[in-house]
Amino acid sequence: MRVETNAEFLRQGRRVALRRITKHDREEFLGLVESSRALHRRWIVLPTTPDEFDDYLSRFDRHSADGFVICLAKRRSMVGFANLNEIVRGAYQRGLIGYGAFAPSAGSGYMTEGVDLLLDYAFTDLGLHRLEADIQPGNIPSLKLVRRLRFRKEGYSPAFICIRGKWMDHERWAITREMMDTRPG
């Protein structure tokens, strides 16, 4: 069961909590990105310097994009990150999510719980109707995560996103508020 806590956490689950990323996270975030380089290399590009972190943080205007960290609820140490990007209001009420675990905690199930908290926040507090995730076909952990959360596969886009200078194919997955309402448990 999710409970809201103090202003620091937007959502808190059994093991992890969701909060906005801030400038105070720079050192821990960059250290975890460095230790996770091998894990992320094929899938995403993350900031690796203080200036890149500041640029990353500056995109989160809370209108068209918002950035979060997923951290252990009790120890508050980061286990991953999540973003809401390309938020569109009006008739769409949609956003695109991105997420990733940090290597020290990868495979622990924390990200499934954390992304589920993000979904609840986006659908409840932000009033979004649809969230989408673009995932490379070989990214098995990420595909397993969206399946566990009951996203549906909606398509396949060849040469869809440029990562490290190479156009990569992606599967397109989505979930709507109604789909959340019909999930078991």
PDB file of C-alpha atoms in Angstrom:
ATOM      1  CA  MET A   1       0.000   0.000   0.000  1.00  0.00           C
ATOM      2  CA  ARG A   2       1.287   3.434  -0.894  1.00  0.00           C
ATOM      3  CA  VAL A   3       1.361   6.165   1.687  1.00  0.00           C
ATOM      4  CA  GLU A   4       2.336   9.771   1.245  1.00  0.00           C
ATOM      5  CA  THR A   5       4.893  11.015   3.714  1.00  0.00           C
ATOM      6  CA  ASN A   6       6.567  14.327   4.329  1.00  0.00           C
ATOM      7  CA  ALA A   7       7.210  16.866   1.592  1.00  0.00           C
ATOM      8  CA  GLU A   8      10.469  15.152   0.626  1.00  0.00           C
ATOM      9  CA  PHE A   9       8.744  12.054  -0.755  1.00  0.00           C
ATOM     10  CA  LEU A  10       6.019  12.299  -3.369  1.00  0.00           C
ATOM     11  CA  ARG A  11       5.193   8.638  -2.828  1.00  0.00           C
ATOM     12  CA  GLN A  12       6.492   5.939  -0.534  1.00  0.00           C
ATOM     13  CA  GLY A  13       6.120   2.205  -1.012  1.00  0.00           C
ATOM     14  CA  ARG A  14       7.090  -0.757   1.100  1.00  0.00           C
ATOM     15  CA  ARG A  15      10.815  -0.538   0.302  1.00  0.00           C
ATOM     16  CA  VAL A  16      11.394   2.535  -1.844  1.00  0.00           C
ATOM     17  CA  ALA A  17      10.249   6.119  -2.147  1.00  0.00           C
ATOM     18  CA  LEU A  18       9.928   8.564  -5.033  1.00  0.00           C
ATOM     19  CA  ARG A  19      11.121  12.142  -4.781  1.00  0.00           C
ATOM     20  CA  ARG A  20      12.170  14.892  -7.163  1.00  0.00           C
ATOM     21  CA  ILE A  21      15.816  15.102  -8.104  1.00  0.00           C
ATOM     22  CA  THR A  22      17.554  18.248  -6.849  1.00  0.00           C
ATOM     23  CA  LYS A  23      20.906  19.992  -7.168  1.00  0.00           C
ATOM     24  CA  HIS A  24      21.858  18.414  -3.829  1.00  0.00           C
ATOM     25  CA  ASP A  25      21.811  14.982  -5.506  1.00  0.00           C
ATOM     26  CA  ARG A  26      24.658  15.820  -7.891  1.00  0.00           C
ATOM     27  CA  GLU A  27      27.532  14.037  -6.127  1.00  0.00           C
ATOM     28  CA  GLU A  28      25.630  10.843  -5.272  1.00  0.00           C
ATOM     29  CA  PHE A  29      23.951  10.694  -8.696  1.00  0.00           C
ATOM     30  CA  LEU A  30      27.199  11.167 -10.622  1.00  0.00           C
ATOM     31  CA  GLY A  31      28.962   8.573  -8.455  1.00  0.00           C
ATOM     32  CA  LEU A  32      26.212   6.050  -9.135  1.00  0.00           C
ATOM     33  CA  VAL A  33      26.248   6.833 -12.861  1.00  0.00           C
ATOM     34  CA  GLU A  34      30.004   6.155 -12.870  1.00  0.00           C
ATOM     35  CA  SER A  35      29.595   2.852 -11.029  1.00  0.00           C
ATOM     36  CA  SER A  36      26.778   1.909 -13.435  1.00  0.00           C
ATOM     37  CA  ARG A  37      28.598   2.752 -16.667  1.00  0.00           C
ATOM     38  CA  ALA A  38      28.717  -0.851 -17.913  1.00  0.00           C
ATOM     39  CA  LEU A  39      25.047  -1.400 -17.059  1.00  0.00           C
ATOM     40  CA  HIS A  40      23.796   1.707 -18.896  1.00  0.00           C
ATOM     41  CA  ARG A  41      26.228   1.940 -21.809  1.00  0.00           C
ATOM     42  CA  ARG A  42      24.063   0.162 -24.407  1.00  0.00           C
ATOM     43  CA  TRP A  43      20.744   1.630 -23.341  1.00  0.00           C
ATOM     44  CA  ILE A  44      20.932   5.260 -22.253  1.00  0.00           C
ATOM     45  CA  VAL A  45      23.161   8.307 -21.947  1.00  0.00           C
ATOM     46  CA  LEU A  46      23.336   9.956 -18.524  1.00  0.00           C
ATOM     47  CA  PRO A  47      25.256  12.962 -17.224  1.00  0.00           C
ATOM     48  CA  THR A  48      28.819  12.195 -16.142  1.00  0.00           C
ATOM     49  CA  THR A  49      30.125  15.653 -15.162  1.00  0.00           C
ATOM     50  CA  PRO A  50      28.797  18.388 -12.872  1.00  0.00           C
ATOM     51  CA  ASP A  51      27.977  20.593 -15.890  1.00  0.00           C
ATOM     52  CA  GLU A  52      26.114  17.744 -17.610  1.00  0.00           C
ATOM     53  CA  PHE A  53      24.193  17.087 -14.380  1.00  0.00           C
ATOM     54  CA  ASP A  54      23.211  20.767 -14.166  1.00  0.00           C
ATOM     55  CA  ASP A  55      21.995  20.631 -17.807  1.00  0.00           C
ATOM     56  CA  TYR A  56      20.078  17.414 -17.044  1.00  0.00           C
ATOM     57  CA  LEU A  57      18.442  19.037 -14.024  1.00  0.00           C
ATOM     58  CA  SER A  58      17.548  22.202 -15.965  1.00  0.00           C
ATOM     59  CA  ARG A  59      15.279  20.289 -18.379  1.00  0.00           C
ATOM     60  CA  PHE A  60      12.888  19.431 -15.557  1.00  0.00           C
ATOM     61  CA  ASP A  61      10.566  22.430 -15.605  1.00  0.00           C
ATOM     62  CA  ARG A  62       7.674  20.436 -14.024  1.00  0.00           C
ATOM     63  CA  HIS A  63       5.509  21.436 -16.968  1.00  0.00           C
ATOM     64  CA  SER A  64       6.890  19.514 -19.936  1.00  0.00           C
ATOM     65  CA  ALA A  65       9.308  17.285 -17.987  1.00  0.00           C
ATOM     66  CA  ASP A  66       9.993  16.227 -14.420  1.00  0.00           C
ATOM     67  CA  GLY A  67      12.837  14.252 -12.895  1.00  0.00           C
ATOM     68  CA  PHE A  68      12.855  11.891  -9.935  1.00  0.00           C
ATOM     69  CA  VAL A  69      15.070   9.594  -7.945  1.00  0.00           C
ATOM     70  CA  ILE A  70      13.995   6.311  -6.480  1.00  0.00           C
ATOM     71  CA  CYS A  71      15.602   5.727  -3.133  1.00  0.00           C
ATOM     72  CA  LEU A  72      15.442   3.295  -0.263  1.00  0.00           C
ATOM     73  CA  ALA A  73      12.685   4.544   2.007  1.00  0.00           C
ATOM     74  CA  LYS A  74      14.606   3.977   5.231  1.00  0.00           C
ATOM     75  CA  ARG A  75      18.205   4.732   4.247  1.00  0.00           C
ATOM     76  CA  ARG A  76      17.308   7.315   1.574  1.00  0.00           C
ATOM     77  CA  SER A  77      20.163   6.161  -0.681  1.00  0.00           C
ATOM     78  CA  MET A  78      19.423   6.211  -4.418  1.00  0.00           C
ATOM     79  CA  VAL A  79      18.694   2.960  -6.212  1.00  0.00           C
ATOM     80  CA  GLY A  80      17.579   4.457  -9.526  1.00  0.00           C
ATOM     81  CA  PHE A  81      16.034   7.373 -11.371  1.00  0.00           C
ATOM     82  CA  ALA A  82      12.910   8.054 -13.390  1.00  0.00           C
ATOM     83  CA  ASN A  83      11.803  10.866 -15.680  1.00  0.00           C
ATOM     84  CA  LEU A  84       8.522  12.081 -17.066  1.00  0.00           C
ATOM     85  CA  ASN A  85       9.306  13.638 -20.451  1.00  0.00           C
ATOM     86  CA  GLU A  86       7.331  15.172 -23.285  1.00  0.00           C
ATOM     87  CA  ILE A  87       4.322  15.846 -21.089  1.00  0.00           C
ATOM     88  CA  VAL A  88       1.459  16.996 -23.288  1.00  0.00           C
ATOM     89  CA  ARG A  89      -1.746  18.408 -21.836  1.00  0.00           C
ATOM     90  CA  GLY A  90      -5.075  19.189 -23.468  1.00  0.00           C
ATOM     91  CA  ALA A  91      -6.691  16.316 -25.323  1.00  0.00           C
ATOM     92  CA  TYR A  92      -3.590  14.106 -24.925  1.00  0.00           C
ATOM     93  CA  GLN A  93      -2.813  14.141 -21.167  1.00  0.00           C
ATOM     94  CA  ARG A  94       0.219  11.945 -21.822  1.00  0.00           C
ATOM     95  CA  GLY A  95       3.879  11.623 -20.997  1.00  0.00           C
ATOM     96  CA  LEU A  96       6.900   9.528 -21.861  1.00  0.00           C
ATOM     97  CA  ILE A  97       8.735   7.812 -19.027  1.00  0.00           C
ATOM     98  CA  GLY A  98      12.381   6.922 -18.787  1.00  0.00           C
ATOM     99  CA  TYR A  99      14.022   5.065 -15.922  1.00  0.00           C
ATOM    100  CA  GLY A 100      17.064   3.126 -14.884  1.00  0.00           C
ATOM    101  CA  ALA A 101      18.509   1.263 -11.936  1.00  0.00           C
ATOM    102  CA  PHE A 102      21.928   1.984 -10.546  1.00  0.00           C
ATOM    103  CA  ALA A 103      24.263  -1.028 -10.653  1.00  0.00           C
ATOM    104  CA  PRO A 104      24.671  -1.534  -6.898  1.00  0.00           C
ATOM    105  CA  SER A 105      20.945  -2.303  -6.566  1.00  0.00           C
ATOM    106  CA  ALA A 106      20.050  -3.611 -10.055  1.00  0.00           C
ATOM    107  CA  GLY A 107      18.001  -6.797 -10.057  1.00  0.00           C
ATOM    108  CA  SER A 108      16.532  -6.186  -6.600  1.00  0.00           C
ATOM    109  CA  GLY A 109      13.005  -5.292  -7.733  1.00  0.00           C
ATOM    110  CA  TYR A 110      13.328  -1.750  -6.444  1.00  0.00           C
ATOM    111  CA  MET A 111      12.721  -0.259  -9.880  1.00  0.00           C
ATOM    112  CA  THR A 112       9.421  -2.072 -10.375  1.00  0.00           C
ATOM    113  CA  GLU A 113       8.183  -0.646  -7.090  1.00  0.00           C
ATOM    114  CA  GLY A 114       9.620   2.798  -7.868  1.00  0.00           C
ATOM    115  CA  VAL A 115       8.188   3.045 -11.387  1.00  0.00           C
ATOM    116  CA  ASP A 116       4.829   1.898 -10.006  1.00  0.00           C
ATOM    117  CA  LEU A 117       4.998   4.832  -7.566  1.00  0.00           C
ATOM    118  CA  LEU A 118       5.739   7.133 -10.507  1.00  0.00           C
ATOM    119  CA  LEU A 119       2.724   5.794 -12.395  1.00  0.00           C
ATOM    120  CA  ASP A 120       0.489   6.433  -9.398  1.00  0.00           C
ATOM    121  CA  TYR A 121       1.845   9.961  -9.026  1.00  0.00           C
ATOM    122  CA  ALA A 122       1.470  10.750 -12.746  1.00  0.00           C
ATOM    123  CA  PHE A 123      -2.066   9.413 -13.007  1.00  0.00           C
ATOM    124  CA  THR A 124      -3.308  10.723  -9.653  1.00  0.00           C
ATOM    125  CA  ASP A 125      -1.522  13.991  -8.896  1.00  0.00           C
ATOM    126  CA  LEU A 126      -0.736  15.117 -12.432  1.00  0.00           C
ATOM    127  CA  GLY A 127      -3.985  13.858 -13.943  1.00  0.00           C
ATOM    128  CA  LEU A 128      -2.286  12.219 -16.911  1.00  0.00           C
ATOM    129  CA  HIS A 129      -4.220   9.597 -18.852  1.00  0.00           C
ATOM    130  CA  ARG A 130      -1.448   7.746 -20.715  1.00  0.00           C
ATOM    131  CA  LEU A 131       2.213   6.983 -20.125  1.00  0.00           C
ATOM    132  CA  GLU A 132       4.555   5.548 -22.737  1.00  0.00           C
ATOM    133  CA  ALA A 133       7.958   3.868 -22.564  1.00  0.00           C
ATOM    134  CA  ASP A 134      10.348   3.277 -25.470  1.00  0.00           C
ATOM    135  CA  ILE A 135      12.612   0.267 -24.886  1.00  0.00           C
ATOM    136  CA  GLN A 136      15.319  -1.369 -26.964  1.00  0.00           C
ATOM    137  CA  PRO A 137      14.385  -4.995 -27.782  1.00  0.00           C
ATOM    138  CA  GLY A 138      17.528  -6.354 -26.122  1.00  0.00           C
ATOM    139  CA  ASN A 139      16.933  -4.563 -22.826  1.00  0.00           C
ATOM    140  CA  ILE A 140      15.403  -7.592 -21.122  1.00  0.00           C
ATOM    141  CA  PRO A 141      15.275  -6.162 -17.561  1.00  0.00           C
ATOM    142  CA  SER A 142      13.365  -3.100 -18.769  1.00  0.00           C
ATOM    143  CA  LEU A 143      10.974  -5.197 -20.839  1.00  0.00           C
ATOM    144  CA  LYS A 144      10.310  -7.430 -17.838  1.00  0.00           C
ATOM    145  CA  LEU A 145       9.605  -4.348 -15.717  1.00  0.00           C
ATOM    146  CA  VAL A 146       6.925  -2.949 -18.055  1.00  0.00           C
ATOM    147  CA  ARG A 147       5.352  -6.389 -18.401  1.00  0.00           C
ATOM    148  CA  ARG A 148       5.191  -6.761 -14.597  1.00  0.00           C
ATOM    149  CA  LEU A 149       3.474  -3.373 -14.410  1.00  0.00           C
ATOM    150  CA  ARG A 150       1.001  -4.439 -17.130  1.00  0.00           C
ATOM    151  CA  PHE A 151       1.996  -2.066 -19.904  1.00  0.00           C
ATOM    152  CA  ARG A 152       0.896  -3.207 -23.358  1.00  0.00           C
ATOM    153  CA  LYS A 153       3.202  -3.401 -26.338  1.00  0.00           C
ATOM    154  CA  GLU A 154       1.935  -1.067 -29.035  1.00  0.00           C
ATOM    155  CA  GLY A 155       4.556  -1.161 -31.702  1.00  0.00           C
ATOM    156  CA  TYR A 156       8.080  -1.417 -32.988  1.00  0.00           C
ATOM    157  CA  SER A 157      10.065   1.505 -34.386  1.00  0.00           C
ATOM    158  CA  PRO A 158      13.270   0.802 -36.335  1.00  0.00           C
ATOM    159  CA  ALA A 159      16.068   3.369 -35.989  1.00  0.00           C
ATOM    160  CA  PHE A 160      13.955   5.304 -33.483  1.00  0.00           C
ATOM    161  CA  ILE A 161      16.372   6.930 -30.990  1.00  0.00           C
ATOM    162  CA  CYS A 162      20.005   7.926 -31.476  1.00  0.00           C
ATOM    163  CA  ILE A 163      22.178   6.626 -28.629  1.00  0.00           C
ATOM    164  CA  ARG A 164      25.901   7.341 -28.699  1.00  0.00           C
ATOM    165  CA  GLY A 165      25.726   8.174 -32.412  1.00  0.00           C
ATOM    166  CA  LYS A 166      23.833   5.038 -33.465  1.00  0.00           C
ATOM    167  CA  TRP A 167      20.143   4.868 -34.369  1.00  0.00           C
ATOM    168  CA  MET A 168      18.585   2.153 -32.225  1.00  0.00           C
ATOM    169  CA  ASP A 169      15.355   0.216 -32.703  1.00  0.00           C
ATOM    170  CA  HIS A 170      12.786   0.492 -29.913  1.00  0.00           C
ATOM    171  CA  GLU A 171       9.596  -1.209 -28.847  1.00  0.00           C
ATOM    172  CA  ARG A 172       6.822   1.162 -27.814  1.00  0.00           C
ATOM    173  CA  TRP A 173       4.918   0.283 -24.641  1.00  0.00           C
ATOM    174  CA  ALA A 174       2.064   2.163 -22.937  1.00  0.00           C
ATOM    175  CA  ILE A 175      -0.293   2.116 -19.990  1.00  0.00           C
ATOM    176  CA  THR A 176      -3.422   4.180 -19.355  1.00  0.00           C
ATOM    177  CA  ARG A 177      -5.153   5.195 -16.166  1.00  0.00           C
ATOM    178  CA  GLU A 178      -7.920   2.686 -16.901  1.00  0.00           C
ATOM    179  CA  MET A 179      -5.363  -0.100 -17.216  1.00  0.00           C
ATOM    180  CA  MET A 180      -3.997   0.849 -13.782  1.00  0.00           C
ATOM    181  CA  ASP A 181      -7.495   0.655 -12.326  1.00  0.00           C
ATOM    182  CA  THR A 182      -7.922  -2.930 -13.562  1.00  0.00           C
ATOM    183  CA  ARG A 183      -4.570  -4.313 -12.359  1.00  0.00           C
ATOM    184  CA  PRO A 184      -4.818  -6.999  -9.692  1.00  0.00           C
ATOM    185  CA  GLY A 185      -3.825  -6.197  -6.116  1.00  0.00           C
TER     186      GLY A 185
END
